[in-house]
GROMACS .gro file of C-alpha atoms in nm:
model
  409
    1MET     CA    1  -0.907  -1.436   0.638
    2GLY     CA    2  -1.263  -1.408   0.772
    3PHE     CA    3  -1.374  -1.104   0.572
    4VAL     CA    4  -1.665  -1.285   0.404
    5LEU     CA    5  -1.850  -1.611   0.465
    6ALA     CA    6  -1.948  -1.773   0.135
    7GLN     CA    7  -2.149  -2.096   0.138
    8TYR     CA    8  -2.315  -2.282  -0.147
    9GLN     CA    9  -2.674  -2.160  -0.206
   10GLN     CA   10  -2.649  -1.931   0.100
   11PRO     CA   11  -2.642  -1.549   0.110
   12LEU     CA   12  -2.296  -1.397   0.142
   13GLN     CA   13  -2.222  -1.278   0.495
   14PHE     CA   14  -1.995  -0.975   0.520
   15SER     CA   15  -1.798  -0.928   0.840
   16GLU     CA   16  -1.808  -0.602   1.034
   17ILE     CA   17  -1.445  -0.541   0.938
   18SER     CA   18  -1.514  -0.586   0.565
   19LEU     CA   19  -1.804  -0.340   0.583
   20LYS     CA   20  -1.589  -0.084   0.765
   21LEU     CA   21  -1.319  -0.128   0.499
   22ILE     CA   22  -1.566  -0.076   0.214
   23SER     CA   23  -1.708   0.237   0.379
   24ASN     CA   24  -1.357   0.381   0.441
   25GLU     CA   25  -1.399   0.374   0.819
   26ILE     CA   26  -1.078   0.172   0.836
   27ASP     CA   27  -0.810   0.122   0.572
   28GLU     CA   28  -0.647  -0.184   0.413
   29GLN     CA   29  -0.360  -0.203   0.659
   30GLU     CA   30  -0.589  -0.179   0.961
   31SER     CA   31  -0.841  -0.434   0.832
   32PHE     CA   32  -0.584  -0.695   0.728
   33SER     CA   33  -0.393  -0.661   1.055
   34ILE     CA   34  -0.716  -0.721   1.249
   35GLN     CA   35  -0.809  -1.027   1.046
   36ALA     CA   36  -0.455  -1.166   1.072
   37MET     CA   37  -0.490  -1.177   1.450
   38LYS     CA   38  -0.803  -1.395   1.416
   39TYR     CA   39  -0.654  -1.630   1.157
   40ASN     CA   40  -0.605  -1.998   1.233
   41ARG     CA   41  -0.459  -2.255   0.998
   42ARG     CA   42  -0.704  -2.516   1.115
   43SER     CA   43  -1.048  -2.395   1.014
   44PRO     CA   44  -1.361  -2.515   0.830
   45TYR     CA   45  -1.203  -2.398   0.506
   46ARG     CA   46  -0.876  -2.593   0.523
   47ASN     CA   47  -0.833  -2.968   0.546
   48VAL     CA   48  -0.516  -2.954   0.758
   49SER     CA   49  -0.414  -3.066   1.105
   50ASN     CA   50  -0.193  -2.757   1.166
   51ASP     CA   51  -0.359  -2.572   1.452
   52PHE     CA   52  -0.197  -2.231   1.506
   53ASN     CA   53  -0.193  -1.871   1.385
   54TYR     CA   54   0.086  -1.837   1.127
   55PHE     CA   55   0.095  -1.455   1.148
   56LYS     CA   56   0.151  -1.455   1.524
   57PHE     CA   57   0.415  -1.725   1.477
   58ILE     CA   58   0.620  -1.529   1.221
   59LEU     CA   59   0.595  -1.211   1.428
   60GLU     CA   60   0.738  -1.395   1.728
   61VAL     CA   61   1.020  -1.519   1.504
   62LEU     CA   62   1.098  -1.163   1.393
   63LYS     CA   63   1.097  -1.046   1.754
   64GLN     CA   64   1.389  -1.279   1.818
   65ARG     CA   65   1.573  -1.227   1.490
   66GLU     CA   66   1.644  -0.892   1.327
   67ARG     CA   67   1.565  -1.040   0.988
   68ILE     CA   68   1.515  -1.363   0.796
   69SER     CA   69   1.596  -1.431   0.432
   70TYR     CA   70   1.329  -1.507   0.176
   71GLU     CA   71   1.455  -1.867   0.167
   72GLN     CA   72   1.414  -1.898   0.545
   73PHE     CA   73   1.070  -1.740   0.512
   74ILE     CA   74   0.969  -2.014   0.265
   75VAL     CA   75   1.061  -2.276   0.526
   76SER     CA   76   0.851  -2.092   0.786
   77THR     CA   77   0.538  -2.141   0.574
   78PHE     CA   78   0.575  -2.520   0.623
   79SER     CA   79   0.574  -2.508   1.003
   80ASN     CA   80   0.346  -2.777   1.143
   81ASP     CA   81   0.271  -2.627   1.481
   82GLY     CA   82   0.408  -2.273   1.500
   83ASP     CA   83   0.692  -2.372   1.733
   84VAL     CA   84   0.922  -2.067   1.726
   85SER     CA   85   1.218  -2.237   1.896
   86GLU     CA   86   1.204  -2.530   1.657
   87PHE     CA   87   1.201  -2.301   1.354
   88LEU     CA   88   1.493  -2.094   1.486
   89ASN     CA   89   1.693  -2.414   1.534
   90ILE     CA   90   1.614  -2.518   1.176
   91ILE     CA   91   1.742  -2.193   1.024
   92ASP     CA   92   2.047  -2.195   1.253
   93GLU     CA   93   2.144  -2.547   1.149
   94ASN     CA   94   2.083  -2.506   0.774
   95THR     CA   95   2.222  -2.250   0.530
   96PHE     CA   96   1.934  -2.225   0.278
   97GLY     CA   97   2.157  -2.018   0.054
   98GLU     CA   98   1.986  -2.124  -0.267
   99PRO     CA   99   1.625  -2.210  -0.358
  100THR     CA  100   1.731  -2.563  -0.457
  101GLU     CA  101   1.855  -2.621  -0.099
  102VAL     CA  102   1.518  -2.506   0.035
  103GLU     CA  103   1.328  -2.735  -0.201
  104ALA     CA  104   1.542  -3.037  -0.113
  105PHE     CA  105   1.502  -2.971   0.262
  106LEU     CA  106   1.123  -2.933   0.240
  107ARG     CA  107   1.082  -3.249   0.034
  108ASP     CA  108   1.301  -3.449   0.274
  109GLU     CA  109   1.167  -3.309   0.602
  110TYR     CA  110   0.802  -3.243   0.520
  111GLY     CA  111   0.743  -3.486   0.235
  112THR     CA  112   0.584  -3.225   0.013
  113ASN     CA  113   0.515  -3.319  -0.347
  114LEU     CA  114   0.408  -2.973  -0.461
  115LYS     CA  115   0.563  -2.821  -0.773
  116ALA     CA  116   0.884  -2.626  -0.719
  117GLN     CA  117   0.720  -2.303  -0.841
  118THR     CA  118   0.443  -2.343  -0.583
  119ILE     CA  119   0.688  -2.414  -0.300
  120LEU     CA  120   0.944  -2.147  -0.383
  121ARG     CA  121   0.737  -1.858  -0.524
  122ASP     CA  122   0.362  -1.884  -0.564
  123TYR     CA  123   0.254  -1.965  -0.209
  124PRO     CA  124   0.521  -1.773  -0.011
  125ASP     CA  125   0.468  -1.464  -0.230
  126VAL     CA  126   0.095  -1.463  -0.146
  127VAL     CA  127   0.167  -1.493   0.228
  128LEU     CA  128   0.436  -1.224   0.212
  129ARG     CA  129   0.207  -0.981   0.029
  130VAL     CA  130  -0.054  -1.026   0.303
  131LEU     CA  131   0.210  -0.965   0.570
  132ILE     CA  132   0.316  -0.645   0.395
  133ILE     CA  133  -0.044  -0.518   0.376
  134THR     CA  134  -0.085  -0.577   0.750
  135GLY     CA  135   0.209  -0.345   0.814
  136PHE     CA  136   0.383  -0.615   1.018
  137VAL     CA  137   0.696  -0.651   0.804
  138SER     CA  138   0.933  -0.454   0.587
  139ILE     CA  139   1.120  -0.584   0.282
  140GLN     CA  140   1.478  -0.498   0.195
  141PHE     CA  141   1.705  -0.622  -0.081
  142ARG     CA  142   2.069  -0.669   0.020
  143GLY     CA  143   2.197  -0.908  -0.244
  144LYS     CA  144   1.884  -1.112  -0.171
  145VAL     CA  145   1.540  -1.038  -0.028
  146PHE     CA  146   1.522  -1.007   0.352
  147ILE     CA  147   1.214  -0.972   0.571
  148TYR     CA  148   1.236  -0.740   0.872
  149ARG     CA  149   0.987  -0.658   1.146
  150ASN     CA  150   0.834  -0.316   1.074
  151ILE     CA  151   0.968  -0.148   1.387
  152ALA     CA  152   0.755   0.162   1.322
  153ASN     CA  153   0.452  -0.049   1.421
  154ASP     CA  154   0.604  -0.230   1.721
  155ASP     CA  155   0.364  -0.095   1.984
  156TYR     CA  156   0.065  -0.156   1.760
  157ILE     CA  157   0.177  -0.511   1.683
  158ASN     CA  158   0.240  -0.591   2.051
  159ASP     CA  159  -0.107  -0.468   2.145
  160LEU     CA  160  -0.264  -0.683   1.874
  161LEU     CA  161  -0.063  -0.987   1.987
  162SER     CA  162  -0.199  -0.944   2.339
  163VAL     CA  163  -0.550  -1.032   2.215
  164ASN     CA  164  -0.605  -1.402   2.279
  165VAL     CA  165  -0.822  -1.560   2.008
  166GLU     CA  166  -0.935  -1.909   2.104
  167LEU     CA  167  -1.159  -2.138   1.900
  168THR     CA  168  -1.327  -2.458   2.011
  169THR     CA  169  -1.296  -2.777   1.809
  170GLU     CA  170  -1.654  -2.730   1.688
  171GLU     CA  171  -1.579  -2.371   1.579
  172LYS     CA  172  -1.281  -2.497   1.380
  173GLU     CA  173  -1.511  -2.736   1.192
  174ASN     CA  174  -1.836  -2.543   1.148
  175PRO     CA  175  -1.824  -2.244   0.905
  176SER     CA  176  -2.112  -2.049   1.062
  177LEU     CA  177  -1.986  -2.095   1.418
  178HIS     CA  178  -1.632  -2.009   1.309
  179PHE     CA  179  -1.739  -1.691   1.133
  180ALA     CA  180  -1.959  -1.582   1.424
  181LYS     CA  181  -1.683  -1.643   1.680
  182LEU     CA  182  -1.433  -1.432   1.486
  183GLU     CA  183  -1.679  -1.143   1.494
  184THR     CA  184  -1.675  -1.141   1.876
  185PHE     CA  185  -1.317  -1.008   1.880
  186ASN     CA  186  -1.389  -0.699   1.668
  187THR     CA  187  -1.454  -0.453   1.950
  188GLN     CA  188  -1.128  -0.533   2.128
  189LEU     CA  189  -0.920  -0.523   1.810
  190LEU     CA  190  -1.084  -0.206   1.678
  191GLU     CA  191  -1.009  -0.029   2.008
  192ILE     CA  192  -0.640  -0.099   1.945
  193VAL     CA  193  -0.667   0.034   1.589
  194TYR     CA  194  -0.836   0.357   1.700
  195LYS     CA  195  -0.593   0.405   1.990
  196HIS     CA  196  -0.287   0.386   1.765
  197ARG     CA  197  -0.452   0.591   1.493
  198GLU     CA  198  -0.488   0.877   1.741
  199GLU     CA  199  -0.127   0.839   1.852
  200GLU     CA  200   0.006   0.822   1.497
  201LEU     CA  201   0.162   1.149   1.387
  202GLU     CA  202   0.102   1.270   1.032
  203THR     CA  203   0.405   1.201   0.817
  204ASP     CA  204   0.617   1.512   0.789
  205GLY     CA  205   0.693   1.604   0.428
  206PHE     CA  206   1.051   1.708   0.502
  207GLU     CA  207   1.111   1.387   0.697
  208TYR     CA  208   0.985   1.180   0.404
  209VAL     CA  209   1.228   1.353   0.168
  210GLN     CA  210   1.505   1.226   0.394
  211LYS     CA  211   1.364   0.872   0.379
  212VAL     CA  212   1.341   0.895   0.001
  213SER     CA  213   1.705   1.003  -0.013
  214GLU     CA  214   1.800   0.695   0.188
  215ILE     CA  215   1.593   0.468  -0.040
  216ILE     CA  216   1.756   0.621  -0.348
  217LYS     CA  217   2.102   0.573  -0.196
  218LEU     CA  218   2.032   0.218  -0.068
  219TYR     CA  219   1.905   0.095  -0.405
  220GLU     CA  220   2.132   0.315  -0.619
  221LEU     CA  221   1.836   0.474  -0.796
  222ASN     CA  222   1.842   0.756  -1.048
  223GLU     CA  223   1.589   0.919  -1.280
  224ASP     CA  224   1.642   0.664  -1.557
  225LYS     CA  225   1.593   0.365  -1.324
  226ILE     CA  226   1.277   0.514  -1.174
  227VAL     CA  227   1.127   0.594  -1.516
  228GLU     CA  228   1.212   0.242  -1.636
  229SER     CA  229   1.045   0.102  -1.323
  230ILE     CA  230   0.729   0.297  -1.406
  231ASP     CA  231   0.734   0.150  -1.756
  232TYR     CA  232   0.742  -0.200  -1.599
  233ILE     CA  233   0.426  -0.144  -1.390
  234GLY     CA  234   0.175  -0.410  -1.492
  235THR     CA  235   0.447  -0.658  -1.591
  236SER     CA  236   0.647  -0.912  -1.392
  237LYS     CA  237   0.969  -0.712  -1.432
  238ASN     CA  238   1.121  -0.511  -1.147
  239ILE     CA  239   1.444  -0.312  -1.141
  240ILE     CA  240   1.465  -0.369  -0.765
  241PRO     CA  241   1.352  -0.716  -0.646
  242ALA     CA  242   1.227  -0.579  -0.311
  243PHE     CA  243   0.986  -0.348  -0.496
  244LYS     CA  244   0.800  -0.641  -0.656
  245TYR     CA  245   0.597  -0.679  -0.336
  246ILE     CA  246   0.453  -0.328  -0.359
  247ALA     CA  247   0.096  -0.340  -0.495
  248GLU     CA  248   0.067  -0.212  -0.855
  249PRO     CA  249  -0.134   0.109  -0.791
  250LEU     CA  250   0.098   0.194  -0.501
  251LYS     CA  251   0.404   0.147  -0.720
  252LEU     CA  252   0.301   0.440  -0.939
  253GLU     CA  253   0.250   0.669  -0.637
  254PHE     CA  254   0.581   0.550  -0.491
  255TYR     CA  255   0.786   0.600  -0.808
  256LEU     CA  256   0.633   0.942  -0.875
  257SER     CA  257   0.713   1.041  -0.515
  258LEU     CA  258   1.076   0.941  -0.577
  259ILE     CA  259   1.096   1.156  -0.891
  260LEU     CA  260   0.930   1.452  -0.718
  261ALA     CA  261   1.175   1.422  -0.429
  262LEU     CA  262   1.468   1.417  -0.672
  263LYS     CA  263   1.345   1.724  -0.860
  264TYR     CA  264   1.184   1.931  -0.584
  265GLY     CA  265   1.305   1.787  -0.253
  266LYS     CA  266   1.543   2.077  -0.184
  267GLU     CA  267   1.268   2.338  -0.228
  268PHE     CA  268   0.954   2.168  -0.099
  269ALA     CA  269   0.824   1.907   0.140
  270ILE     CA  270   0.702   1.592  -0.037
  271ARG     CA  271   0.437   1.386   0.141
  272PRO     CA  272   0.279   1.080  -0.021
  273ASN     CA  273  -0.018   0.978   0.192
  274TYR     CA  274   0.009   0.604   0.145
  275LYS     CA  275   0.098   0.410   0.458
  276ALA     CA  276   0.466   0.324   0.463
  277ASP     CA  277   0.702   0.111   0.672
  278TYR     CA  278   0.987   0.256   0.877
  279ILE     CA  279   1.209   0.271   0.569
  280GLY     CA  280   0.951   0.457   0.360
  281LEU     CA  281   0.831   0.174   0.131
  282PRO     CA  282   0.452   0.169   0.071
  283ILE     CA  283   0.230  -0.072   0.261
  284SER     CA  284  -0.124   0.027   0.167
  285HIS     CA  285  -0.327   0.306   0.010
  286ALA     CA  286  -0.392   0.643   0.169
  287PRO     CA  287  -0.687   0.638   0.409
  288GLY     CA  288  -1.022   0.745   0.263
  289ASN     CA  289  -1.079   1.111   0.175
  290THR     CA  290  -0.706   1.179   0.160
  291GLY     CA  291  -0.513   1.298  -0.144
  292ASP     CA  292  -0.234   1.084  -0.290
  293ILE     CA  293   0.080   1.304  -0.294
  294GLU     CA  294   0.123   1.651  -0.146
  295VAL     CA  295   0.402   1.895  -0.229
  296TYR     CA  296   0.418   2.214  -0.026
  297SER     CA  297   0.612   2.502   0.125
  298LYS     CA  298   0.499   2.799   0.333
  299LYS     CA  299   0.345   2.965   0.027
  300LEU     CA  300   0.260   2.684  -0.213
  301TYR     CA  301   0.043   2.371  -0.208
  302TRP     CA  302   0.036   2.112  -0.486
  303LEU     CA  303  -0.180   1.799  -0.480
  304ILE     CA  304  -0.108   1.512  -0.718
  305GLU     CA  305  -0.383   1.250  -0.758
  306VAL     CA  306  -0.271   0.925  -0.919
  307THR     CA  307  -0.463   0.636  -1.072
  308LEU     CA  308  -0.400   0.336  -1.296
  309ILE     CA  309  -0.763   0.329  -1.416
  310ARG     CA  310  -0.783   0.325  -1.796
  311ASN     CA  311  -1.155   0.263  -1.846
  312LYS     CA  312  -1.330   0.584  -1.951
  313THR     CA  313  -1.643   0.537  -1.742
  314GLN     CA  314  -1.455   0.429  -1.430
  315GLN     CA  315  -1.207   0.713  -1.466
  316LEU     CA  316  -1.480   0.971  -1.505
  317ASN     CA  317  -1.710   0.835  -1.233
  318SER     CA  318  -1.455   0.728  -0.973
  319GLU     CA  319  -1.166   0.968  -1.000
  320THR     CA  320  -1.285   1.312  -1.106
  321THR     CA  321  -1.526   1.447  -0.847
  322SER     CA  322  -1.330   1.290  -0.560
  323VAL     CA  323  -1.011   1.460  -0.680
  324ILE     CA  324  -1.171   1.804  -0.684
  325ARG     CA  325  -1.336   1.735  -0.349
  326HIS     CA  326  -1.008   1.633  -0.186
  327PHE     CA  327  -0.852   1.950  -0.315
  328LEU     CA  328  -1.121   2.208  -0.237
  329GLU     CA  329  -1.265   2.066   0.085
  330ASP     CA  330  -0.929   2.043   0.256
  331ASN     CA  331  -0.923   2.352   0.477
  332LYS     CA  332  -0.547   2.345   0.515
  333ILE     CA  333  -0.492   2.458   0.155
  334ASN     CA  334  -0.663   2.789   0.228
  335ASN     CA  335  -0.343   2.895   0.403
  336TYR     CA  336  -0.145   2.888   0.079
  337LEU     CA  337  -0.114   3.171  -0.172
  338SER     CA  338  -0.057   2.940  -0.468
  339LYS     CA  339  -0.254   2.620  -0.522
  340TYR     CA  340  -0.195   2.350  -0.784
  341LEU     CA  341  -0.365   2.023  -0.874
  342SER     CA  342  -0.242   1.748  -1.107
  343PHE     CA  343  -0.442   1.441  -1.207
  344VAL     CA  344  -0.223   1.160  -1.344
  345ALA     CA  345  -0.351   0.849  -1.524
  346PRO     CA  346  -0.220   0.612  -1.796
  347PHE     CA  347  -0.446   0.787  -2.047
  348ILE     CA  348  -0.669   1.094  -2.012
  349HIS     CA  349  -1.002   1.040  -2.186
  350GLN     CA  350  -1.164   1.338  -2.353
  351ASP     CA  351  -1.461   1.324  -2.113
  352THR     CA  352  -1.222   1.335  -1.817
  353ARG     CA  353  -1.031   1.629  -1.965
  354GLU     CA  354  -1.356   1.817  -2.027
  355PHE     CA  355  -1.463   1.760  -1.667
  356PHE     CA  356  -1.144   1.918  -1.536
  357ASP     CA  357  -1.170   2.204  -1.787
  358TYR     CA  358  -1.524   2.267  -1.667
  359SER     CA  359  -1.401   2.264  -1.307
  360ILE     CA  360  -1.140   2.529  -1.388
  361VAL     CA  361  -1.401   2.763  -1.534
  362ARG     CA  362  -1.664   2.690  -1.271
  363HIS     CA  363  -1.431   2.762  -0.980
  364LYS     CA  364  -1.281   3.062  -1.155
  365ILE     CA  365  -1.630   3.212  -1.162
  366LYS     CA  366  -1.659   3.137  -0.788
  367ASP     CA  367  -1.324   3.314  -0.740
  368GLN     CA  368  -1.155   2.996  -0.620
  369ARG     CA  369  -0.812   3.039  -0.771
  370PHE     CA  370  -0.594   2.740  -0.847
  371ASN     CA  371  -0.402   2.590  -1.136
  372LEU     CA  372  -0.497   2.246  -1.263
  373LYS     CA  373  -0.403   2.002  -1.535
  374PRO     CA  374  -0.484   1.635  -1.613
  375TYR     CA  375  -0.178   1.441  -1.734
  376SER     CA  376  -0.102   1.107  -1.890
  377ILE     CA  377   0.174   0.931  -1.694
  378SER     CA  378   0.432   0.989  -1.967
  379GLU     CA  379   0.341   1.356  -2.000
  380PHE     CA  380   0.363   1.411  -1.625
  381ILE     CA  381   0.703   1.241  -1.608
  382ASP     CA  382   0.841   1.447  -1.898
  383THR     CA  383   0.716   1.769  -1.739
  384THR     CA  384   0.856   1.676  -1.397
  385LEU     CA  385   1.199   1.578  -1.531
  386THR     CA  386   1.233   1.930  -1.673
  387SER     CA  387   1.095   2.085  -1.349
  388GLU     CA  388   0.829   2.269  -1.551
  389ASN     CA  389   0.523   2.149  -1.358
  390PHE     CA  390   0.406   2.478  -1.211
  391LYS     CA  391   0.456   2.675  -1.531
  392ASN     CA  392   0.284   2.398  -1.726
  393MET     CA  393  -0.023   2.391  -1.497
  394GLU     CA  394  -0.046   2.770  -1.504
  395SER     CA  395  -0.033   2.776  -1.885
  396TYR     CA  396  -0.295   2.502  -1.917
  397THR     CA  397  -0.531   2.674  -1.673
  398SER     CA  398  -0.492   3.013  -1.845
  399LYS     CA  399  -0.558   2.859  -2.186
  400VAL     CA  400  -0.877   2.686  -2.069
  401ILE     CA  401  -1.011   3.013  -1.929
  402GLU     CA  402  -0.907   3.206  -2.240
  403ASP     CA  403  -1.072   2.952  -2.473
  404PHE     CA  404  -1.391   2.971  -2.268
  405ARG     CA  405  -1.399   3.350  -2.293
  406ASN     CA  406  -1.337   3.338  -2.668
  407ASN     CA  407  -1.619   3.090  -2.718
  408LEU     CA  408  -1.860   3.322  -2.538
  409ILE     CA  409  -1.795   3.603  -2.780
   0.00000   0.00000   0.00000
């Protein structure tokens, strides 16, 4: 993708885009969409004769068709030259109703001798996950998996497509020249990113509750199905096939947002800060220095920070201070009378719990009033299903302060 140039016995070279991603100047969706526009199948890293940009090719296909099935998508990954008209004729003239039909067609027409698993799942799944991260496509399950253009990003996509990336034959064969040439397009592509970032309106919490309601209705979800889906995180199982393409850490934020909308959607606005497609399915993580899920009304603000980190050191070093900082440095919460913070992880280590307990006491002394509690995932779900979150956080906070006072005596 052009993020890093790695050559034997040579120092790693990090692209400008990769450095901006690491430093949180741009997010995953922005960085991958930029690199996708530079991509070319023929490059120093691939011994192929195909000479076109697959991502631009599939976007042009989705401009002309409302959707394509996963089976049709598999066929698209075998295109030799990115000819959109030729591909559209292929899917018009063939049914591709079953994976076996796809496999037979690809072996006959393209002479592939790859394993069936590679043809039908492994490779297309990798390509599709990249497409989702770019924000270019949306996945829906309607009896089978369908790929749609993410219409919420149409203007952004069209602006990116207008950038003409051309490589000479030498640049397609020489790694250093190839890497250097890709870097020359950064300024133009970043200008598009910044332009659309400024135009992008912050997701309205009440609007997202409506999207969640549509997702719940479309996929016939209920509390039991959502909780079961959370239990499957980290495994290959998925209640809804379309959800398998959501990255694992995002799945937890997504499922918790669904439960919160079910339990509190009539009283509060629910706003997860991950980037989502036009349906409301997650694409990539929240931009840097942004909390994970916000629940609010005119008088109340509740921030939920979510992680799948289990390691004690990583959890303590990476997730604790940033959580408190997100919460206290955000000036908008000063407008609320009641403030709440939940930290949710698979397991809360004692060191992590003690950090949050210390934060409660420290900020109580500074007269910064809020209610806080760290939760294991299962504990948070149980508390949410009974709609006892606020009472539970208030009780925990009061007990920490009371225990501290008692220990001083």
